[in-house]
Coordinates of C-alpha atoms in Angstrom, one line a residue:
Chain W
M1 CA 0.0 -0.6 0.3
I2 CA 1.1 3.2 -0.8
K3 CA 2.0 5.5 1.9
N4 CA 0.3 8.9 2.1
I5 CA 2.1 12.1 1.3
I6 CA 0.5 14.9 3.2
E7 CA -1.6 13.5 6.1
V8 CA -4.1 15.8 7.8
N9 CA -6.1 15.0 11.1
K10 CA -8.6 17.0 12.8
L11 CA -7.4 20.8 11.0
E12 CA -9.0 23.7 12.5
R13 CA -8.0 27.8 11.8
I14 CA -9.8 30.2 13.7
Y15 CA -9.4 33.7 12.7
S16 CA -9.8 35.6 16.6
N17 CA -10.9 39.7 16.8
G18 CA -11.6 40.3 20.1
I19 CA -14.2 37.1 21.6
V20 CA -15.3 37.0 17.8
K21 CA -13.9 33.5 16.5
T22 CA -14.1 32.8 12.8
Y23 CA -13.5 29.2 11.8
A24 CA -11.9 29.4 8.2
L25 CA -12.1 25.8 8.8
K26 CA -13.6 23.2 11.1
D27 CA -12.4 19.3 11.7
V28 CA -11.1 18.9 8.1
S29 CA -9.1 15.0 8.2
L30 CA -7.8 14.4 4.7
S31 CA -4.7 12.4 3.1
I32 CA -3.0 12.5 -0.3
K33 CA -1.2 10.0 -2.8
P34 CA 2.5 10.8 -4.0
G35 CA 1.3 11.1 -7.6
E36 CA -2.4 12.4 -7.6
F37 CA -2.9 15.6 -8.2
V38 CA -5.3 16.9 -5.6
A39 CA -8.4 20.0 -6.5
I40 CA -9.5 21.7 -4.3
M41 CA -12.9 23.5 -4.6
G42 CA -15.3 25.4 -2.9
P43 CA -17.7 28.9 -2.8
S44 CA -16.3 31.8 -1.9
G45 CA -15.0 32.2 1.6
S46 CA -15.3 28.3 1.6
G47 CA -11.9 27.7 3.5
K48 CA -9.9 25.7 0.8
S49 CA -6.9 29.2 0.2
T50 CA -6.5 28.9 4.1
L51 CA -6.5 24.4 3.9
L52 CA -3.6 25.3 1.3
H53 CA -1.8 28.2 2.9
Q54 CA -1.9 25.5 6.0
L55 CA -0.5 22.2 3.5
G56 CA 2.0 24.9 3.1
L57 CA 3.4 27.0 5.5
L58 CA 2.7 29.2 4.5
D59 CA 0.5 29.8 8.1
T60 CA 0.4 27.8 11.3
P61 CA -3.6 26.1 11.7
T62 CA -4.9 26.2 15.2
N63 CA -5.3 23.5 15.7
G64 CA -5.0 19.9 14.0
S65 CA -1.7 18.0 12.6
I66 CA -0.6 18.0 8.7
I67 CA 1.7 15.5 8.6
I68 CA 4.1 15.8 4.8
D69 CA 6.1 13.5 3.7
N70 CA 6.4 11.6 7.5
E71 CA 7.2 14.1 9.4
D72 CA 4.5 16.3 11.4
V73 CA 5.0 19.8 10.5
S74 CA 2.6 21.4 12.7
K75 CA 5.1 20.4 15.4
L76 CA 8.2 22.5 13.5
T77 CA 9.7 26.0 14.8
D78 CA 8.9 28.8 11.7
K79 CA 13.8 27.7 10.9
Q80 CA 12.6 24.4 10.5
K81 CA 9.3 25.2 8.5
T82 CA 11.2 27.9 5.9
T83 CA 13.8 25.1 5.9
F84 CA 11.6 22.3 4.8
R85 CA 9.5 25.2 2.3
L86 CA 13.6 25.3 0.6
E87 CA 13.7 21.1 0.0
K88 CA 10.1 19.8 0.0
L89 CA 7.7 22.1 -1.1
G90 CA 7.2 24.6 -4.7
Y91 CA 4.6 27.2 -4.9
V92 CA 2.2 28.9 -7.8
F93 CA 0.7 31.8 -6.5
Q94 CA -2.2 33.3 -8.1
S95 CA -0.2 36.6 -9.2
Y96 CA 2.9 35.1 -9.8
N97 CA 4.4 36.2 -6.8
L98 CA 7.6 36.5 -8.8
L99 CA 10.2 39.2 -7.5
P100 CA 10.3 42.0 -9.7
E101 CA 14.7 42.4 -9.3
L102 CA 15.4 39.1 -10.6
N103 CA 15.2 38.6 -14.7
V104 CA 13.7 35.4 -15.0
I105 CA 16.8 32.8 -14.8
E106 CA 17.5 34.5 -11.3
N107 CA 14.1 33.9 -10.5
V108 CA 14.2 30.7 -11.0
F109 CA 17.1 29.5 -9.7
L110 CA 16.7 31.7 -6.5
T111 CA 16.2 29.2 -4.3
S112 CA 18.4 26.3 -6.1
M113 CA 21.3 28.9 -4.9
A114 CA 19.6 29.0 -2.1
K115 CA 20.3 25.4 -0.9
G116 CA 23.4 25.6 -1.8
L117 CA 23.8 24.5 -5.3
D118 CA 26.7 26.1 -7.1
P119 CA 26.5 28.0 -10.1
K120 CA 26.9 25.7 -12.8
E121 CA 24.4 23.5 -11.8
Y122 CA 22.1 25.9 -10.9
N123 CA 21.9 27.6 -13.7
L124 CA 21.6 23.9 -15.5
R125 CA 18.7 22.7 -13.4
A126 CA 17.0 26.5 -14.1
K127 CA 17.6 26.6 -18.2
D128 CA 16.6 23.0 -18.0
I129 CA 12.8 23.6 -15.8
L130 CA 12.7 26.7 -18.3
E131 CA 12.8 25.2 -21.6
K132 CA 9.9 21.9 -19.9
V133 CA 7.5 25.7 -19.4
G134 CA 8.9 26.5 -22.5
L135 CA 10.6 30.3 -22.2
K136 CA 14.2 28.6 -22.6
D137 CA 14.3 31.8 -24.7
R138 CA 13.2 34.8 -22.5
L139 CA 15.5 33.5 -19.5
Y140 CA 17.4 37.0 -19.6
Y141 CA 14.0 38.9 -19.1
Y142 CA 12.5 40.8 -16.3
P143 CA 8.6 40.3 -14.9
S144 CA 7.6 43.3 -16.5
E145 CA 8.5 42.3 -19.7
L146 CA 6.5 39.3 -20.0
S147 CA 3.0 38.5 -20.5
G148 CA 0.2 36.9 -17.8
G149 CA 1.4 33.1 -18.5
Q150 CA 4.8 33.3 -18.9
Q151 CA 4.7 34.5 -16.5
Q152 CA 2.8 32.2 -14.8
R153 CA 5.4 29.5 -16.1
V154 CA 8.0 31.1 -14.4
S155 CA 6.7 30.9 -10.7
I156 CA 5.8 27.7 -12.1
A157 CA 9.4 26.9 -13.3
R158 CA 10.8 28.3 -10.4
A159 CA 9.0 25.9 -7.6
L160 CA 9.5 22.9 -9.3
V161 CA 13.6 24.0 -9.2
N162 CA 14.3 22.2 -6.1
K163 CA 12.2 18.7 -7.6
P164 CA 9.3 19.3 -4.7
K165 CA 7.5 16.0 -3.1
I166 CA 4.2 18.6 -3.5
L167 CA 3.8 21.7 -5.9
F168 CA 0.7 24.1 -4.3
A169 CA -0.5 25.9 -6.5
D170 CA -3.3 28.8 -5.5
E171 CA -5.5 30.2 -8.0
P172 CA -2.7 30.2 -10.7
T173 CA -4.9 31.1 -13.2
A174 CA -7.6 33.1 -12.1
N175 CA -5.7 36.3 -13.4
L176 CA -5.3 34.8 -17.1
D177 CA -6.9 34.9 -20.5
S178 CA -8.4 30.8 -21.3
D179 CA -5.9 30.2 -23.8
S180 CA -3.4 30.7 -21.1
S181 CA -5.3 28.9 -18.2
Q182 CA -5.9 26.4 -20.1
D183 CA -1.7 25.5 -21.7
I184 CA -1.1 26.2 -17.3
I185 CA -3.7 23.9 -16.3
D186 CA -1.7 21.0 -20.4
L187 CA 1.3 21.9 -18.0
F188 CA 0.2 20.8 -14.7
K189 CA -1.5 17.4 -15.3
K190 CA 1.7 17.8 -18.4
L191 CA 4.2 17.4 -15.2
N192 CA 2.0 15.0 -12.7
K193 CA 2.0 12.7 -16.1
E194 CA 5.5 13.0 -16.5
I195 CA 7.2 13.8 -13.2
N196 CA 4.3 11.8 -12.2
Q197 CA 4.3 15.4 -9.7
T198 CA 2.6 15.4 -7.1
I199 CA -0.6 19.2 -7.1
V200 CA -2.8 20.3 -4.8
M201 CA -4.4 23.2 -6.3
V202 CA -7.0 25.3 -5.4
T203 CA -9.8 26.6 -8.1
H204 CA -12.6 27.6 -8.7
E205 CA -13.8 26.5 -12.2
L206 CA -14.7 22.9 -12.7
E207 CA -13.4 22.2 -16.4
E208 CA -9.7 23.0 -14.5
G209 CA -10.9 20.6 -11.5
K210 CA -12.1 18.0 -13.8
K211 CA -8.1 18.2 -15.2
A212 CA -7.3 16.6 -12.1
D213 CA -7.4 13.3 -10.8
R214 CA -9.3 13.9 -7.5
I215 CA -11.4 17.2 -6.3
I216 CA -11.6 18.2 -2.7
W217 CA -15.1 20.1 -1.8
I218 CA -14.9 22.5 0.5
K219 CA -17.8 24.8 2.5
D220 CA -18.0 27.2 5.0
G221 CA -14.6 25.6 6.2
I222 CA -15.5 22.4 6.7
L223 CA -14.7 19.3 4.4
D224 CA -18.1 18.5 2.2
K225 CA -17.0 15.7 0.0
S226 CA -13.9 14.3 -2.2
V227 CA -14.9 13.2 -5.7
K228 CA -12.6 11.2 -8.6
V229 CA -12.6 12.6 -11.5
Chain S
M1 CA 25.4 32.4 8.6
N2 CA 28.0 30.1 5.9
K3 CA 29.1 31.4 3.0
K4 CA 26.4 30.3 0.6
D5 CA 24.2 32.4 2.7
I6 CA 26.5 35.1 2.6
K7 CA 27.2 34.6 -1.5
L8 CA 22.8 34.6 -1.5
M9 CA 22.3 37.9 0.5
F10 CA 24.7 39.6 -1.6
F11 CA 23.6 38.3 -4.8
L12 CA 20.0 39.9 -3.3
A13 CA 21.5 42.4 -1.6
Y14 CA 23.0 43.7 -5.7
K15 CA 19.8 43.0 -7.8
N16 CA 18.3 45.0 -6.0
I17 CA 20.4 47.8 -6.2
I18 CA 20.9 47.3 -9.7
K19 CA 17.3 46.3 -10.3
S20 CA 16.4 50.3 -8.1
K21 CA 18.2 52.8 -9.2
S22 CA 16.3 55.7 -9.0
T23 CA 15.6 54.8 -5.5
F24 CA 19.6 53.7 -4.7
I25 CA 20.3 57.5 -6.5
V26 CA 18.2 59.7 -4.3
I27 CA 19.5 58.0 -1.2
V28 CA 23.5 58.3 -2.1
A29 CA 21.8 62.5 -2.7
V30 CA 20.1 62.2 0.8
M31 CA 23.3 61.0 2.3
A32 CA 25.4 63.1 0.4
M33 CA 23.4 66.0 0.6
S34 CA 22.9 65.1 4.3
F35 CA 27.2 64.9 5.4
L36 CA 27.4 68.4 2.9
S37 CA 25.0 69.6 6.1
I38 CA 26.4 68.6 8.7
T39 CA 30.4 69.5 7.9
F40 CA 30.3 72.7 6.1
F41 CA 28.7 74.5 8.3
S42 CA 30.2 72.8 10.7
A43 CA 33.7 73.3 8.8
I44 CA 32.5 76.9 8.3
I45 CA 32.4 77.4 12.0
D46 CA 35.8 75.3 12.8
G47 CA 37.6 77.9 9.5
L48 CA 36.2 81.1 11.4
S49 CA 37.4 80.1 15.2
Y50 CA 40.7 79.2 13.1
E51 CA 40.5 82.5 11.7
F52 CA 40.0 84.2 14.7
E53 CA 42.9 81.7 16.3
E54 CA 45.0 83.3 13.5
S55 CA 44.1 86.7 13.6
M56 CA 45.4 86.6 17.4
I57 CA 49.3 84.9 17.2
D58 CA 49.9 86.6 14.1
G59 CA 48.9 90.3 14.9
Q60 CA 49.5 90.3 18.8
T61 CA 50.6 87.1 20.3
G62 CA 53.5 85.1 18.2
H63 CA 52.8 81.0 19.1
L64 CA 54.7 82.4 22.6
M65 CA 54.0 85.1 24.4
I66 CA 57.1 86.7 26.3
E67 CA 56.0 88.9 29.7
P68 CA 58.6 90.8 32.3
S69 CA 58.4 88.4 36.4
N70 CA 56.2 89.8 37.8
E71 CA 57.6 91.4 40.1
E72 CA 58.7 94.3 36.7
S73 CA 56.9 95.9 34.6
F74 CA 60.6 94.9 31.8
I75 CA 61.9 92.3 30.2
F76 CA 65.2 93.5 30.3
N77 CA 68.6 92.7 28.5
S78 CA 65.4 92.2 25.9
D79 CA 68.5 92.1 22.8
R80 CA 70.4 88.9 24.8
L81 CA 67.3 87.2 24.7
E82 CA 65.6 87.6 21.5
K83 CA 69.4 86.0 20.4
N84 CA 69.1 83.3 22.5
I85 CA 66.2 82.4 21.7
S86 CA 65.8 82.7 18.3
K87 CA 69.0 80.6 18.2
I88 CA 67.6 77.5 19.3
P89 CA 66.6 75.5 16.0
G90 CA 63.5 75.3 14.0
V91 CA 62.6 78.6 16.1
I92 CA 61.5 81.0 13.0
G93 CA 61.2 84.1 14.5
V94 CA 61.6 86.6 17.3
S95 CA 60.7 90.1 17.7
S96 CA 60.5 92.5 21.1
R97 CA 57.7 94.9 21.1
L98 CA 56.8 97.8 24.1
E99 CA 53.4 99.2 24.2
S100 CA 52.0 102.1 25.3
N101 CA 48.9 104.4 24.3
I102 CA 48.7 107.2 22.8
L103 CA 46.7 110.2 21.5
I104 CA 46.5 111.4 18.2
T105 CA 45.9 114.9 17.0
Y106 CA 45.3 116.2 13.3
K107 CA 44.0 118.9 12.5
N108 CA 42.0 120.4 15.2
E109 CA 40.5 116.5 16.1
E110 CA 41.5 113.8 19.0
L111 CA 41.7 110.3 19.5
G112 CA 43.4 108.1 22.4
A113 CA 44.9 104.7 20.2
P114 CA 47.3 101.0 21.3
V115 CA 50.7 101.4 19.9
F116 CA 53.1 99.1 19.0
F117 CA 56.4 99.9 19.4
I118 CA 58.3 97.2 16.9
D119 CA 61.3 96.4 15.5
P120 CA 60.4 97.0 11.8
I121 CA 62.6 94.3 10.6
D122 CA 62.5 91.6 13.4
E123 CA 58.5 92.3 13.3
Q124 CA 58.7 90.6 9.7
K125 CA 59.4 86.9 10.9
V126 CA 56.2 86.6 13.9
S127 CA 53.1 88.7 12.9
N128 CA 51.7 89.9 9.8
F129 CA 51.0 93.3 9.4
H130 CA 53.7 93.7 6.8
E131 CA 51.2 91.4 4.9
S132 CA 48.3 93.4 5.5
L133 CA 49.2 97.0 4.4
I134 CA 46.6 97.4 2.3
E135 CA 47.5 101.3 1.3
G136 CA 51.8 103.1 1.5
S137 CA 54.6 100.4 2.6
F138 CA 56.2 99.8 5.8
L139 CA 58.7 100.4 8.4
S140 CA 62.3 100.5 7.5
Y141 CA 64.2 100.7 10.6
K142 CA 65.0 104.2 10.1
D143 CA 62.2 104.7 10.2
T144 CA 62.0 107.2 13.2
S145 CA 58.9 109.7 12.2
E146 CA 56.9 107.9 10.2
I147 CA 54.3 105.4 12.2
I148 CA 52.1 102.5 10.0
I149 CA 48.6 103.1 11.0
G150 CA 45.1 101.1 11.1
S151 CA 42.3 100.7 8.9
D152 CA 40.2 100.7 11.9
L153 CA 41.4 104.4 12.9
L154 CA 40.6 105.5 9.3
E155 CA 37.7 106.8 8.1
Q156 CA 38.4 105.6 4.6
Y157 CA 38.0 101.8 5.9
A158 CA 35.2 102.2 7.9
P159 CA 32.7 100.6 7.6
I160 CA 29.0 101.5 6.7
D161 CA 27.1 103.0 9.3
D162 CA 29.6 102.9 12.1
T163 CA 29.7 106.4 13.3
K164 CA 32.4 105.8 15.8
K165 CA 35.2 109.1 15.4
R166 CA 38.4 108.3 13.3
F167 CA 40.5 110.5 10.8
N168 CA 40.0 112.0 7.7
L169 CA 44.4 110.9 7.1
R170 CA 46.5 109.2 3.8
I171 CA 49.6 108.2 2.8
G172 CA 51.8 111.9 3.6
D173 CA 49.2 113.2 6.0
N174 CA 51.1 114.6 9.1
I175 CA 49.7 113.3 13.0
I176 CA 51.3 115.0 15.8
L177 CA 51.1 111.9 19.0
T178 CA 51.2 112.8 22.4
F179 CA 53.1 109.6 25.0
N180 CA 51.4 109.2 28.4
N181 CA 54.8 111.3 29.5
G182 CA 54.0 114.4 28.1
Y183 CA 56.5 114.4 25.1
K184 CA 54.5 114.9 21.6
K185 CA 56.1 114.6 17.9
E186 CA 55.1 114.9 14.7
Y187 CA 54.6 111.6 12.7
K188 CA 53.9 111.3 8.9
I189 CA 52.4 108.4 7.5
K190 CA 54.0 105.8 5.5
G191 CA 51.4 102.8 5.9
I192 CA 47.9 101.4 6.2
F193 CA 46.9 98.3 7.0
K194 CA 44.1 96.0 7.5
T195 CA 44.5 92.6 8.6
G196 CA 41.0 92.1 8.5
S197 CA 41.0 91.6 13.3
K198 CA 39.0 94.4 15.0
F199 CA 41.9 93.6 18.0
N200 CA 44.4 93.9 14.9
D201 CA 43.7 97.4 13.3
D202 CA 43.1 100.2 15.6
K203 CA 46.8 100.2 16.5
I204 CA 49.9 102.0 15.6
L205 CA 53.4 100.6 14.8
I206 CA 56.0 102.4 15.4
N207 CA 60.0 102.1 15.5
K208 CA 61.2 101.1 18.7
E209 CA 63.8 103.0 18.6
E210 CA 61.4 105.6 19.5
Y211 CA 60.8 104.6 22.2
F212 CA 63.7 104.3 23.8
S213 CA 63.9 107.7 22.5
I214 CA 61.2 109.1 24.0
F215 CA 61.1 107.5 27.9
N216 CA 65.2 107.3 27.6
K217 CA 65.4 103.5 28.3
E218 CA 67.3 101.5 26.1
D219 CA 66.9 96.9 25.6
I220 CA 64.0 96.5 26.6
S221 CA 60.7 95.6 25.6
H222 CA 57.3 94.8 27.9
K223 CA 56.9 91.7 24.9
I224 CA 58.5 88.8 23.1
L225 CA 57.0 86.8 20.7
V226 CA 58.0 84.2 19.3
K227 CA 57.2 82.5 15.7
L228 CA 57.1 78.4 15.8
P229 CA 56.8 76.3 13.0
S230 CA 53.5 75.7 13.2
R231 CA 50.5 75.5 16.4
G232 CA 51.4 72.4 18.9
L233 CA 54.5 72.6 19.8
E234 CA 54.2 75.0 21.7
K235 CA 54.6 72.9 25.1
E236 CA 58.1 71.9 23.5
Y237 CA 59.6 74.7 22.3
I238 CA 59.0 76.6 26.0
Q239 CA 61.1 73.5 27.6
K240 CA 63.5 74.6 25.2
I241 CA 63.3 78.0 25.9
E242 CA 63.3 77.9 29.5
A243 CA 66.2 75.3 29.3
L244 CA 67.8 79.1 29.2
G245 CA 67.6 79.5 32.0
I246 CA 65.1 83.1 31.4
I247 CA 63.4 84.3 34.5
E248 CA 60.3 85.5 32.7
Q249 CA 56.8 84.3 32.0
I250 CA 57.0 81.8 28.8
N251 CA 53.2 81.5 27.8
P252 CA 51.5 79.4 25.1
W253 CA 49.1 81.6 22.6
E254 CA 45.8 79.7 24.3
T255 CA 46.1 81.3 27.4
K256 CA 46.4 84.6 26.6
I257 CA 43.8 85.7 23.7
G258 CA 41.2 85.7 26.7
M259 CA 37.8 87.3 25.1
I260 CA 38.5 85.1 21.9
K261 CA 39.3 82.2 23.5
Q262 CA 35.3 82.4 25.3
F263 CA 34.0 83.7 21.7
V264 CA 35.6 81.2 19.9
G265 CA 34.3 78.5 22.8
S266 CA 30.9 79.4 21.9
L267 CA 31.3 79.5 18.6
Q268 CA 32.2 75.5 19.5
I269 CA 29.7 74.6 21.7
T270 CA 27.2 76.5 19.2
N271 CA 29.0 74.3 15.9
Q272 CA 28.2 71.2 18.6
I273 CA 24.8 71.5 19.6
T274 CA 24.0 72.1 15.3
G275 CA 26.0 69.2 14.4
F276 CA 24.2 67.4 16.8
I277 CA 20.6 68.7 15.6
G278 CA 22.0 67.9 12.1
L279 CA 23.3 64.5 13.0
L280 CA 19.3 63.5 14.4
T281 CA 18.4 65.5 11.4
A282 CA 19.9 63.6 8.6
F283 CA 19.0 60.4 10.8
A284 CA 15.1 60.9 10.8
T285 CA 15.9 61.6 7.0
I286 CA 18.0 58.8 6.3
Y287 CA 16.0 56.5 8.6
I288 CA 12.4 57.7 6.8
I289 CA 13.6 56.6 3.2
I290 CA 15.3 53.7 4.0
F291 CA 12.1 52.5 6.0
I292 CA 9.7 53.3 3.4
N293 CA 11.5 51.8 1.0
V294 CA 11.9 48.5 2.5
T295 CA 8.3 48.8 3.5
N296 CA 7.3 48.9 0.1
K297 CA 9.4 45.5 -0.8
R298 CA 7.6 44.3 2.5
K299 CA 5.5 42.1 -0.2
Q300 CA 9.1 40.4 -2.1
I301 CA 10.1 40.1 1.7
G302 CA 7.2 37.3 2.6
I303 CA 7.6 36.5 -1.1
L304 CA 11.1 35.2 -0.6
K305 CA 10.4 33.8 2.9
A306 CA 6.9 31.7 0.6
I307 CA 10.0 30.3 -1.1
G308 CA 12.3 29.6 1.9
I309 CA 14.8 31.9 1.8
K310 CA 15.6 32.9 5.3
K311 CA 15.0 35.0 7.5
K312 CA 18.5 36.5 8.2
I313 CA 20.0 35.8 4.9
I314 CA 16.9 38.2 3.9
L315 CA 17.4 40.6 6.6
G316 CA 20.9 40.2 6.2
S317 CA 20.0 41.6 2.4
Y318 CA 18.4 44.4 3.4
I319 CA 21.6 45.3 6.0
I320 CA 24.0 44.8 3.1
Q321 CA 21.7 47.0 0.7
S322 CA 21.6 50.0 3.7
F323 CA 25.2 49.9 4.3
I324 CA 25.8 50.1 0.5
Y325 CA 23.2 53.4 0.3
G326 CA 25.1 54.6 3.2
F327 CA 29.3 54.4 1.9
V328 CA 28.3 55.2 -1.8
G329 CA 26.6 58.6 0.5
V330 CA 29.6 59.1 2.6
I331 CA 31.5 58.5 -0.1
F332 CA 29.9 60.8 -2.5
G333 CA 29.4 63.8 0.5
N334 CA 33.4 63.8 1.2
I335 CA 34.1 63.9 -2.8
I336 CA 31.2 67.3 -2.9
M337 CA 33.4 68.5 0.5
Q338 CA 37.0 68.1 -0.7
I339 CA 35.8 69.5 -4.5
L340 CA 34.0 72.7 -2.2
L341 CA 37.4 72.4 0.7
A342 CA 39.8 72.9 -2.3
L343 CA 37.7 76.0 -3.7
L344 CA 36.7 77.6 -0.7
A345 CA 40.7 77.7 -0.4
S346 CA 41.2 79.0 -3.7
Y347 CA 38.5 81.9 -3.4
P348 CA 38.3 82.0 0.1
L349 CA 34.9 83.6 2.0
S350 CA 35.0 86.8 2.6
M351 CA 34.3 88.1 5.7
P352 CA 34.4 90.8 8.3
I353 CA 37.1 89.3 10.5
G354 CA 38.6 88.4 7.0
D355 CA 39.1 85.6 4.4
V356 CA 37.9 82.0 6.4
V357 CA 38.5 78.8 4.5
P358 CA 37.0 75.9 5.9
L359 CA 37.7 73.6 7.9
L360 CA 37.5 70.0 7.8
T361 CA 39.4 67.9 10.7
I362 CA 40.7 63.8 9.9
G363 CA 38.0 63.4 13.0
K364 CA 35.2 65.5 12.1
L365 CA 35.2 63.6 8.5
L366 CA 36.1 59.8 9.9
T367 CA 33.1 60.6 13.3
T368 CA 30.0 61.9 10.6
S369 CA 30.7 59.2 8.1
F370 CA 31.3 56.8 10.9
I371 CA 27.3 58.1 12.3
L372 CA 26.3 58.6 9.0
I373 CA 26.7 55.2 7.6
L374 CA 25.7 53.6 10.9
A375 CA 22.0 55.5 10.5
S376 CA 21.9 54.2 7.6
I377 CA 22.3 50.7 8.7
V378 CA 19.7 50.9 11.8
A379 CA 17.3 52.5 9.5
G380 CA 17.3 49.1 7.0
F381 CA 17.7 46.9 9.8
F382 CA 14.1 47.8 12.4
P383 CA 11.9 47.8 9.3
S384 CA 13.3 44.9 7.4
R385 CA 13.5 42.8 11.3
K386 CA 9.7 43.7 11.0
A387 CA 9.0 42.9 7.4
S388 CA 10.7 39.5 8.1
N389 CA 8.9 38.8 11.2
D390 CA 5.4 39.9 9.2
N391 CA 3.2 36.6 9.2
I392 CA 3.9 35.2 5.2
L393 CA 1.0 35.9 3.6
D394 CA -0.3 40.0 5.5
A395 CA 3.9 40.2 3.8
I396 CA 2.1 38.4 0.4
F397 CA -1.1 39.5 0.8
G398 CA -0.7 43.2 2.6
G399 CA -2.5 42.3 6.1

């Protein structure tokens, strides 16, 4: 039996504003297998992005546990979480979030540089992944010189350059036109098939969700259902 | 912190600066201007203080002033003492003076004035009266019926709106001087001097031989002025002169400038206060500019944290940037300051006291540079530490 790469147990995220408590996530338990492409869907404000942020160690849950790659990440210190993110996780944000002062290849190799790879290796890796996402002729462009779709491809390349265990994508097509959105989803699908990349993607587009292996539905912070596509 | 972390820190700092050239230029310009605003005013005050002191050294005191012992009114055997002192290696000049007050009479007008009885040749080695002649020529050793007069006693050189009583005298005019023993004699104006110092320009210079003749004395003086190669050597030469076995008082110039010392001291206190306020203002300005710059980078800091870049690397990269802003700003400030100093050395500021050249000591230059660089580092440290401690999602999405 294949072990789960993500195990979430009774996860809660409560936002407190004085005495008023708001449950963004309540009693969420789920598991994701290695190589699975999972879409998290739900209405606006349902808690899907909040769930992704907890899984991606960008936020700290109020209660519950998250086990990623056999490690209880809810017990990690901030410093350990930073290292964990660098070593094992990759992120694609809705608004790309590239660093404007770095060019394409620098944005991509930054995390490899942080891992201590030598310049030859991190340049090679970055070029290789940029070729895979179709941007080998844009290596020295700055983000401001690229279209939204191209920036999102750079963001995907940056997320994948360190060969992460899991790629998290938070509404990666929300700012893109339909053609670019299609390209990005197809790219995810291709990465999932070809390199068996585990992908957890938040989306509000059912058509995109249907490209995943499974859709996890969230409603009012509670896991509603998990449906195989 | 290992080598790869440091490399990444410098890489991020470098890219931030290179890609934000306008920010870099603005911050460096503010740093340079702050440096100038602090050092330039201070240099002018220091130059002014220096000029005040120099005018006293050049006109009144020399570097060392030998005066009669407490029990005596005169230095006796003055000639021999002068010769002995002038033989000490390094001594630039030695000259004795006698001082008195006289009554000047010209046509129907009378005016009292202080007079220096001088040796016309030796005097030129210790004072700057001969270099400050604006009309006529200096006394020669033969001139016993001629005088040199300070510009402050003459109408034509009076400042506008100054109502002090003065004479309308020209070169070649004759005046009668009445000495404090009642002796009167007519003298011709041979030269007019203007040193720029009020303390010097109200004097009349007469050949010392006249004093001996009028008061029937010889080989005495009230003061012997000693000119040294530069300031700062006074203690060393006092010891050398004392070794000659003299009983007279030997005083360095600092102890003889009385009111000027108080005035310069007050100027220096003002200088320190304005310098401190200038530093605070510069610090606040730099802090605000760098703070805004780092605060604008809050999202980038959040992204860096999200993708796994360590907090200390992010913080380090902003501290390096702040250091570079400070360092380059101070370097530019120094360059501009040195150009200004060179220009003002060639074209000094004309002030009522005379020409003033701003004076910037290495100590002040280094202190100001250090404090401004420190200010920029501190200004970079706190906002970047705050931003790097922020919740990642708040930093990225603006919570």
